[in-house]
Coordinates of C-alpha atoms and ligand atoms in Angstrom, one line a residue:
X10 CA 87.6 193.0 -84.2
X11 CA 83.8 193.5 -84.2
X12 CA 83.9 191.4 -87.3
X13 CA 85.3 188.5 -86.1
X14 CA 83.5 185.2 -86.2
X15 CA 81.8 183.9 -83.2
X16 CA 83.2 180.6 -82.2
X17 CA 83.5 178.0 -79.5
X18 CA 87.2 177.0 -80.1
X19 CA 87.6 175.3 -76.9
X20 CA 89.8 172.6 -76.4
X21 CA 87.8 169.7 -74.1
X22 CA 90.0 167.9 -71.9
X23 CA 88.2 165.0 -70.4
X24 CA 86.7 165.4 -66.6
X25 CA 88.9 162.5 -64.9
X26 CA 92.6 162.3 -65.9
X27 CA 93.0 158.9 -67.7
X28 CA 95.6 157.9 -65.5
X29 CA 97.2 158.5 -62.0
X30 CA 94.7 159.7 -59.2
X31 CA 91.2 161.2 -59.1
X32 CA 90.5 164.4 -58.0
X33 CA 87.7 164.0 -55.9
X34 CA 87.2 167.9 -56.0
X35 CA 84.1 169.0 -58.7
X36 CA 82.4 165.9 -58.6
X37 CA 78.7 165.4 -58.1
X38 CA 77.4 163.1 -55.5
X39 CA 76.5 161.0 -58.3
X40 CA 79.9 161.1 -60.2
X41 CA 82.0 161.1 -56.4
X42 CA 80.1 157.7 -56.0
X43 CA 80.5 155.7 -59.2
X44 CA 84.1 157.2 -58.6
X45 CA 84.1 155.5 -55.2
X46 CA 82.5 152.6 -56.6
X47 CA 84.7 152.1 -59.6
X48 CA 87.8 152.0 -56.8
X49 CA 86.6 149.3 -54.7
X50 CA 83.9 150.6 -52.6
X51 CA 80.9 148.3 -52.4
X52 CA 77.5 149.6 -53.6
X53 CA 75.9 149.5 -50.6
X54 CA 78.1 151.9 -48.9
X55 CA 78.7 154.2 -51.6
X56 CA 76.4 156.5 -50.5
X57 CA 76.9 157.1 -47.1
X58 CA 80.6 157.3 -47.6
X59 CA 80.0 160.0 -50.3
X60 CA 77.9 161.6 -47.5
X61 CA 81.1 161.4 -45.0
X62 CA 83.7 162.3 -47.6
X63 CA 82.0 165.2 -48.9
X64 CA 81.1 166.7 -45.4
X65 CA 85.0 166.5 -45.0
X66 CA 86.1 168.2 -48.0
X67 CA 83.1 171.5 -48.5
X68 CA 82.2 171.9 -45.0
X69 CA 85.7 171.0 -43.0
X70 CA 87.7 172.2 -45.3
X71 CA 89.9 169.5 -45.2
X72 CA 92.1 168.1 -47.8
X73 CA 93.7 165.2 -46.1
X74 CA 92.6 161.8 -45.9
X75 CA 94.1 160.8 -43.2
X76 CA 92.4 163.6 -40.9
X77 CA 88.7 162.2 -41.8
X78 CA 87.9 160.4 -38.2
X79 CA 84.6 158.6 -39.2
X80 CA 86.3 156.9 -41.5
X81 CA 88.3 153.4 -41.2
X82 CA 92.2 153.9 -41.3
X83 CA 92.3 151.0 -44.4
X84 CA 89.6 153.0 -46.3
X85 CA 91.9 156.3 -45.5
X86 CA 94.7 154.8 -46.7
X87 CA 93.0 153.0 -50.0
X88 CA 91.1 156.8 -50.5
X89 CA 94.6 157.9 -50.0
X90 CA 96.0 156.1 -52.7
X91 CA 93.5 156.4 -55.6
X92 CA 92.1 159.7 -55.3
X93 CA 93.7 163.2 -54.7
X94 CA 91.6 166.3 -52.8
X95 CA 93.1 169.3 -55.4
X96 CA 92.4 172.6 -55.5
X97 CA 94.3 175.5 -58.1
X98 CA 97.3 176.4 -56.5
X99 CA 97.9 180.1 -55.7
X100 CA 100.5 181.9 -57.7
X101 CA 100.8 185.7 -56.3
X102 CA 98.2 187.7 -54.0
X103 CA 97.7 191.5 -54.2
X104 CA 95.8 192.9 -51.7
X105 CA 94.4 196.5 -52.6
X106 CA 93.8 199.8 -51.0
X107 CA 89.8 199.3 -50.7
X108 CA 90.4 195.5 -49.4
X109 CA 89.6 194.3 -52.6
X110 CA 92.1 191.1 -52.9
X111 CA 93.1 189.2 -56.7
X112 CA 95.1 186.0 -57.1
X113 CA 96.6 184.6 -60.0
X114 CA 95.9 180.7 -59.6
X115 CA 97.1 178.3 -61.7
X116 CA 95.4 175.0 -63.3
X117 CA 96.1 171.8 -65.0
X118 CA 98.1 172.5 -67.6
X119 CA 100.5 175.6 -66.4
X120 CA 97.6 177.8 -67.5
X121 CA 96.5 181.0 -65.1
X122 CA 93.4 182.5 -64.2
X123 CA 92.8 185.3 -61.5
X124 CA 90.3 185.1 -59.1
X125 CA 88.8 188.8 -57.2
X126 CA 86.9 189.0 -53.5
X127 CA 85.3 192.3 -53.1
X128 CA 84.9 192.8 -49.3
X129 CA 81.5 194.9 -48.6
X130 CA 80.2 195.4 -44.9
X131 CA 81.8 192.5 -43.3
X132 CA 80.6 190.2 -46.3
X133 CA 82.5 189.8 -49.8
X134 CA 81.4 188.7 -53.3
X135 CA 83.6 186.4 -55.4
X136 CA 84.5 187.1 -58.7
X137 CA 85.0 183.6 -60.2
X138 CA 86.4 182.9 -63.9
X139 CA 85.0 179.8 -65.9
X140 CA 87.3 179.7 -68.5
X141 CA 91.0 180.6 -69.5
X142 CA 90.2 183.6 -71.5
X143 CA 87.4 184.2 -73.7
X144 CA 85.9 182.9 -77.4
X145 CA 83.9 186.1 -77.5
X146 CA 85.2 188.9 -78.3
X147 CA 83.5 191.9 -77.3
X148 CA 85.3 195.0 -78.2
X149 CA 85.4 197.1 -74.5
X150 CA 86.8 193.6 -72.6
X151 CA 90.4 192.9 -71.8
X152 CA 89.7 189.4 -71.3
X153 CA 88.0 189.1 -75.0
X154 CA 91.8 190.1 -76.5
X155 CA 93.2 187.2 -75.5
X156 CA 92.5 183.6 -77.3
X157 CA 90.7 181.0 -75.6
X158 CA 93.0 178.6 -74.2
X159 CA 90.9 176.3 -72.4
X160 CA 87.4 175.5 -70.4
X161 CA 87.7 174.9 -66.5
X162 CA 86.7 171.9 -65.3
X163 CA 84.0 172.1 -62.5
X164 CA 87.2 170.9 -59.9
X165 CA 88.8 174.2 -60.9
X166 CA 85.5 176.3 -60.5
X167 CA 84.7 175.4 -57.4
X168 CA 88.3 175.2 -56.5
X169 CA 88.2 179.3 -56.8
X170 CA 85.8 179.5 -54.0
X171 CA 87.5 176.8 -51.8
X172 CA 90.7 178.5 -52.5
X173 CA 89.4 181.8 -51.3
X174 CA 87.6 180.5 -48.2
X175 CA 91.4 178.7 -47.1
X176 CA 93.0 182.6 -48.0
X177 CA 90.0 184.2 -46.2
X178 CA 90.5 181.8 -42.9
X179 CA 86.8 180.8 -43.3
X180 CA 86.5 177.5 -43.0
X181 CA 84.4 176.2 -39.8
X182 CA 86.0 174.4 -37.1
X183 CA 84.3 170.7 -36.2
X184 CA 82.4 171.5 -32.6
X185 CA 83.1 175.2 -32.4
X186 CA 79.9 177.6 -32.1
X187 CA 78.9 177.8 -35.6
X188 CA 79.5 181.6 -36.8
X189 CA 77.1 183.2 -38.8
X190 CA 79.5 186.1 -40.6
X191 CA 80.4 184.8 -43.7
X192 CA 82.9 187.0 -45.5
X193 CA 82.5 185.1 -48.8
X194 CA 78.6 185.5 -48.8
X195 CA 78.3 185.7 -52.4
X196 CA 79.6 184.4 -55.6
X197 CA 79.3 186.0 -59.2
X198 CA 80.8 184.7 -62.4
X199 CA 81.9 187.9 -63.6
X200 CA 85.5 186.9 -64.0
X201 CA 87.8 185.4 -67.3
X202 CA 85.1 183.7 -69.6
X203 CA 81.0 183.4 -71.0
X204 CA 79.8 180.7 -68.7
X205 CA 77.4 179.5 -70.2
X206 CA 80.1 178.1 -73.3
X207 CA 80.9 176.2 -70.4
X208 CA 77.8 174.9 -68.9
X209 CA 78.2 171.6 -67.7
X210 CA 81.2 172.4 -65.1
X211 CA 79.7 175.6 -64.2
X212 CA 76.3 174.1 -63.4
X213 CA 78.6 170.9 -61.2
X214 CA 80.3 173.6 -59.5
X215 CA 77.7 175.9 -58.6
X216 CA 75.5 172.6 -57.4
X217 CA 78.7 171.9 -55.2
X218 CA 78.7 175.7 -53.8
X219 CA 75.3 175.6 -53.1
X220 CA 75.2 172.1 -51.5
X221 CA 73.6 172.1 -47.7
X222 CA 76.1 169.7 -46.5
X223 CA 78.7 172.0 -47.8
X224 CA 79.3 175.4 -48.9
X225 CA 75.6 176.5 -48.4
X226 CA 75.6 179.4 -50.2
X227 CA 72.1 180.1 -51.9
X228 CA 71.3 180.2 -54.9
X229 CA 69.8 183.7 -54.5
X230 CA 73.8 184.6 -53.1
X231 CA 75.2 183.3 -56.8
X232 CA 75.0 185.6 -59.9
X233 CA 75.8 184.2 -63.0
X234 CA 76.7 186.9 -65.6
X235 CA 76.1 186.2 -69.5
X236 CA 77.2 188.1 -72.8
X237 CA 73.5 186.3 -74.1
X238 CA 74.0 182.7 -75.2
X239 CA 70.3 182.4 -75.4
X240 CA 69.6 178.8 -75.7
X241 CA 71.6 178.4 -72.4
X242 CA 69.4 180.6 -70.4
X243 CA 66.5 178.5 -70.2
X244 CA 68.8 175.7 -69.3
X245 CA 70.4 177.8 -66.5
X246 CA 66.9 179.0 -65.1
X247 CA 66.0 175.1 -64.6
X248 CA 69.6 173.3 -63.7
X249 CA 71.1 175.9 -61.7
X250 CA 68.4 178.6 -61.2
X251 CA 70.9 180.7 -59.6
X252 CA 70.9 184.9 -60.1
X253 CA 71.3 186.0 -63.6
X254 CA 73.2 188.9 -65.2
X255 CA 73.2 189.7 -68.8
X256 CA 75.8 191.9 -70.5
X257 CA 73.2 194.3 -72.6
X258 CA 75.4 197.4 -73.2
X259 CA 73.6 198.7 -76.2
X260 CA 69.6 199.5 -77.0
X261 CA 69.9 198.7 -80.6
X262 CA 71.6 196.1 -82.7
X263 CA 73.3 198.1 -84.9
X264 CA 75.7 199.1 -81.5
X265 CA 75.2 195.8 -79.9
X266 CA 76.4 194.1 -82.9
X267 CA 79.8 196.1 -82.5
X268 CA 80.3 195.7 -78.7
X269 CA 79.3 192.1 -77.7
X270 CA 79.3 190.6 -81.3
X271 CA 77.5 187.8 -80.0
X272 CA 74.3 189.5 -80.6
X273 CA 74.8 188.7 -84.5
X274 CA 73.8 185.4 -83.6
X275 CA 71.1 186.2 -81.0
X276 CA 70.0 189.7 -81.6
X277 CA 68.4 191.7 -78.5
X278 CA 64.7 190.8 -79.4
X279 CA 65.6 187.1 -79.3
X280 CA 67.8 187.9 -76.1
X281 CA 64.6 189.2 -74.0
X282 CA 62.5 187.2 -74.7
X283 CA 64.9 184.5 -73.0
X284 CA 65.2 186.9 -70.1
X285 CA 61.7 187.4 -69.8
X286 CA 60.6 183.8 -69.4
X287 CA 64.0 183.2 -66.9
X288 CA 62.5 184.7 -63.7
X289 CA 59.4 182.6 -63.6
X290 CA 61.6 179.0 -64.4
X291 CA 64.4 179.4 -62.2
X292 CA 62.2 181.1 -59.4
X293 CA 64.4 184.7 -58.9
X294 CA 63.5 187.7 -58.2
X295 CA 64.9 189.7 -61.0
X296 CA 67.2 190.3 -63.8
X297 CA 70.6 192.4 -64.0
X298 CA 71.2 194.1 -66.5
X299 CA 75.1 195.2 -66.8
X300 CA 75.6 198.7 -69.1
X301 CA 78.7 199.3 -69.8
X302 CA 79.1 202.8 -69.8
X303 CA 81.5 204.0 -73.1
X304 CA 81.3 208.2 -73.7
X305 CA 79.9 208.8 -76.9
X306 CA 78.9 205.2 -77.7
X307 CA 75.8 204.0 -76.0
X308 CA 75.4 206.6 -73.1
X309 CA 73.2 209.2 -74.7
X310 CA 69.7 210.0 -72.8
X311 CA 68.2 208.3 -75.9
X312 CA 69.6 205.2 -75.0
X313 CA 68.4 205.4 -72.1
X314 CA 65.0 205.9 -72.9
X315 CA 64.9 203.0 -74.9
X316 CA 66.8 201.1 -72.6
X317 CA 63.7 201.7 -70.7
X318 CA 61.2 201.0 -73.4
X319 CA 63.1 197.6 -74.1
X320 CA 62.9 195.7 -70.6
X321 CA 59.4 197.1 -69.9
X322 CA 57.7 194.0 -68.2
X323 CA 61.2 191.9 -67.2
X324 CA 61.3 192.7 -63.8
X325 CA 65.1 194.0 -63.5
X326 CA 68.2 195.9 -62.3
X327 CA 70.4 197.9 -64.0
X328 CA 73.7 197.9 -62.9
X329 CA 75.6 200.8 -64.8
X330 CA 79.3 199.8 -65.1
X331 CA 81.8 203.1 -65.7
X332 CA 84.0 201.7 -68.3
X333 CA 87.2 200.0 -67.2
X334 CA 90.0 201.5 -69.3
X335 CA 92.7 199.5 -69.8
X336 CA 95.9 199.6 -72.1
X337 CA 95.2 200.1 -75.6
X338 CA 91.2 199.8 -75.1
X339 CA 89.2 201.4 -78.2
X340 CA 87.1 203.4 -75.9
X341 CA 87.0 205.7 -72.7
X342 CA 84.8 205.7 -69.9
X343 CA 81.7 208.0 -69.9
X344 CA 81.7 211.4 -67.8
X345 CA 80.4 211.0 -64.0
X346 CA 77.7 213.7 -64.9
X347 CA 76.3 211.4 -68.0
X348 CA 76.7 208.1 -66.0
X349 CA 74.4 210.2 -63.3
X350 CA 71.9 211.4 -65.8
X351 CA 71.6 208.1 -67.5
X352 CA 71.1 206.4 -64.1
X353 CA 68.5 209.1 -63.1
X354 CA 66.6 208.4 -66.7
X355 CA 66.5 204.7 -65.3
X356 CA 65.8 205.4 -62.0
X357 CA 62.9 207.6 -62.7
X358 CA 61.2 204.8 -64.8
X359 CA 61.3 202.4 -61.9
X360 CA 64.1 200.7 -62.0
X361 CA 66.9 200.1 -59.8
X362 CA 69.8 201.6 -61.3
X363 CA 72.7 201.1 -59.2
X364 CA 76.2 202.9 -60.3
X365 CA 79.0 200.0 -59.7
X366 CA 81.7 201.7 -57.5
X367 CA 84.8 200.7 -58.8
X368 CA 87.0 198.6 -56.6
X369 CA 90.3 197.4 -56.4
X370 CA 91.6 199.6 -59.7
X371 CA 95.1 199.9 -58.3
X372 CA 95.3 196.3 -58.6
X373 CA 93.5 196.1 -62.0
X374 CA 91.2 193.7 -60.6
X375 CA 87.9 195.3 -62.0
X376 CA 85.5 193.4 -64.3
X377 CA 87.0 193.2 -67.9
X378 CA 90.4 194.0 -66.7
X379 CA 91.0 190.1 -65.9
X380 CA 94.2 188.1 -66.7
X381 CA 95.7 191.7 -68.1
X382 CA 99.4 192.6 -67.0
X383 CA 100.4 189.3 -65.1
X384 CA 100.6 187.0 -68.0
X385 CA 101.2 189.3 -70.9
X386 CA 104.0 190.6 -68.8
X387 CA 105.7 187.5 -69.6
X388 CA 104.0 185.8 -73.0
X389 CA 102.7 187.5 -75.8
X390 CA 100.2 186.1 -77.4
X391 CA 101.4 184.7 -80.1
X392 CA 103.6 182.6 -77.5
X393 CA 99.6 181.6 -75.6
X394 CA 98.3 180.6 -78.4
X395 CA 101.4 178.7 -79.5
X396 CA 101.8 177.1 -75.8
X397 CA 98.0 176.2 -76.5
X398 CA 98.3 174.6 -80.1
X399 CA 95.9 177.1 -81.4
Ligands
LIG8 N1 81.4 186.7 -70.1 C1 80.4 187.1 -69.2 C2 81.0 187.3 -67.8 C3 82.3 188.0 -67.6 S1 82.4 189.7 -67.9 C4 79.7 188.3 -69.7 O1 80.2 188.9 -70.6 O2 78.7 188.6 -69.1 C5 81.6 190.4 -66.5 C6 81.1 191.8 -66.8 O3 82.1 192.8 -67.1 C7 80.2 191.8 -68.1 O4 79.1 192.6 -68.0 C8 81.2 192.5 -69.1 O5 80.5 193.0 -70.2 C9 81.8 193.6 -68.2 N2 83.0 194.1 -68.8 C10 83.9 193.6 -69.6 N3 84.9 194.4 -69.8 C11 84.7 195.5 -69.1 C12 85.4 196.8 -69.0 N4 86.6 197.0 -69.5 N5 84.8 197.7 -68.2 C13 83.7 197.5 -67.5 N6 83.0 196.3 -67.7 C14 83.5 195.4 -68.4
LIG9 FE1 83.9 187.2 -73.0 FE2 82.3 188.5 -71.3 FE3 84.6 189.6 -72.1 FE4 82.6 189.4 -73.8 S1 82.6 190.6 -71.9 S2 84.7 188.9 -74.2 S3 81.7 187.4 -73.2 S4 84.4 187.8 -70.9

């Protein structure tokens, strides 16, 4: 599997259906008002009415035209008519022992992706997914078995969060006091999918998140996690400049090559040098670095060592991840005692090196374990990829 070629098989499907209504949900300002424009809406107005509309849709919550007061009841009903307010639809909830919760949503298409909120102190993080499986196809992750099937469009990113923030009750009420507690406080695209093979619609959607008239959630609140598509990072640091994670799991090439096999194409010296000019462009504070940790692999106190030795300089985190087992997986998950003394190694050289508590495992909603049991319960994947023309 380690072999396999690194491609971007992804089947594009254009932004805006060619025919029937628009969904208003993932575009930009700019995009919401040529949309507006393009239906009717003179020029000068454009912009204000994008203004109105969008206030309706991220910060209200509301998916009905007919419930957005500032606006004429003709304009309603034309808004009505042409454009649609859609979000993915939910398909099953599980709800875990720790809080954790996962849904299966589904997208244009028929196609599913699952979607994890992490609760943590009265906040929650979002696990988002950016595409319908994966291209890559690193060797420890669930979600790299599976053939691509598709790219989500920035309508069905965002439509995660808004989805959540409907499950989660957490949408503000016009007039009420305005409550601080946010349970979704933070976002991380950690879920189905290398984000950055999807930039475009991952940058829209995180703009949209991020938006003051909207979502408001801060850039320093998103995360977006990478397996190291290196000409993308710089790109990231100065369109979305959110948070960013980088899936190192190895100190040399030799193992890196085997467990995230994009590294044959950008090997790890070529990887951190990208990381060390991201914290100055984008503005952030510093780097996570997500270890994997495999017994017998990659979790030997010489790895650590140069695990050290290798991000001297990058200001960062490490984030030690015990390995997610899941059916058939070609490795096992690293003794307690070594994930300890590998984190103390770290820890001891200055670094931050935080042991990610696993969460929601009854519900196998932990990172790499994505879009496992539900679908392949009822396709195999010869049947996806069929179902997918691939
Ligand atoms: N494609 C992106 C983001 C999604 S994966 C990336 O690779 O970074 C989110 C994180 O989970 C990555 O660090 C990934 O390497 C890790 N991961 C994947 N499978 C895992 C598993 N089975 N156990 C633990 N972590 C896993
Ligand atoms: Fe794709 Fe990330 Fe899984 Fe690698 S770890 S296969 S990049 S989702």
């Amino acid at each position: 599997m380690a072999d396999a070629p690194i491609t971007q098989d992804v089947m594009t499907i254009p932004r805006k259906l060619p025919e029937g209504p628009v969904n208003l949900v993932g575009l930009t300002r700019a995009g919401m008002r040529e949309a507006l424009i393009a239906n009717g809406t003179p020029e000068k107005q454009a912009k204000m009415r994008v203004g109105q509309i969008w206030q309706w849709i991220y910060q209200w919550g509301v998916r009905d035209f007919a419930a957005m007061t500032n606006l004429s009841k003709a304009f309603r009903a034309d808004l009505a008519e042409k454009f649609v307010i859609e979000i993915p639809e939910v398909v099953s909830k599980q709800v875990s022992e720790d809080g954790t919760r996962k849904w299966l949503v589904r997208i244009a298409g028929g196609h599913e992706v699952e979607v994890v909120y992490i609760p943590e102190d009265g906040r929650g993080t979002l696990c988002i997914s950016s595409q319908v499986g994966c291209t890559l196809t690193c060797s420890f992750c669930h979600t790299g078995t599976q053939k691509l099937v598709r790219n989500l469009t920035a309508g069905e990113i965002v439509g995660q969060v808004m989805m959540a923030r409907d499950d989660l009750d957490e949408w503000p009420v016009p007039g009420a006091p305005k409550d601080e507690t946010r349970l979704l406080s933070n976002i991380v695209l950690m879920g189905m999918g290398e984000p950055l093979y999807n930039f475009e619609n991952v940058r829209d959607a995180m703009k949209i998140a991020m938006d003051p008239e909207g979502i408001q959630l801060s850039r320093r609140r998103i995360t977006l996690s990478t397996s190291g598509v290196v000409p993308e990072i710089a790109r990231t640091a100065e369109e979305i400049g959110c948070q960013l994670a980088v899936s190192f799991h190895a100190t040399t090439d030799e193992v890196r090559d085997t467990l995230v096999p994009i590294n044959k194409r950008w090997n790890i010296e070529v990887l951190l040098d990208a990381l060390r000019a991201y914290p100055k462009v984008s503005n952030s504070e510093r780097i996570t670095f997500e270890y994997v940790m495999l017994h017998g692999v990659n979790d030997s106190d010489a790895d650590a060592h140069r695990l050290v030795k290798l991000i001297e300089g990058i200001p960062a985190k490490i984030n030690l991840i015990p390995f997610n087992e899941w059916p058939g997986a070609p490795y096992t998950r690293s003794s307690n005692n070594r994930i300890r003394a590998f984190a103390d190694i770290i820890y001891k050289a200055g670094y931050a090196s935080p042991i990610r508590k696993p969460r929601g495992e009854d519900i196998m909603a932990a990172c790499g374990q994505l879009k496992s049991a539900t679908e392949r319960a009822r396709k195999s994947r010869k049947q996806i990829a069929a179902d997918a023309g691939l």
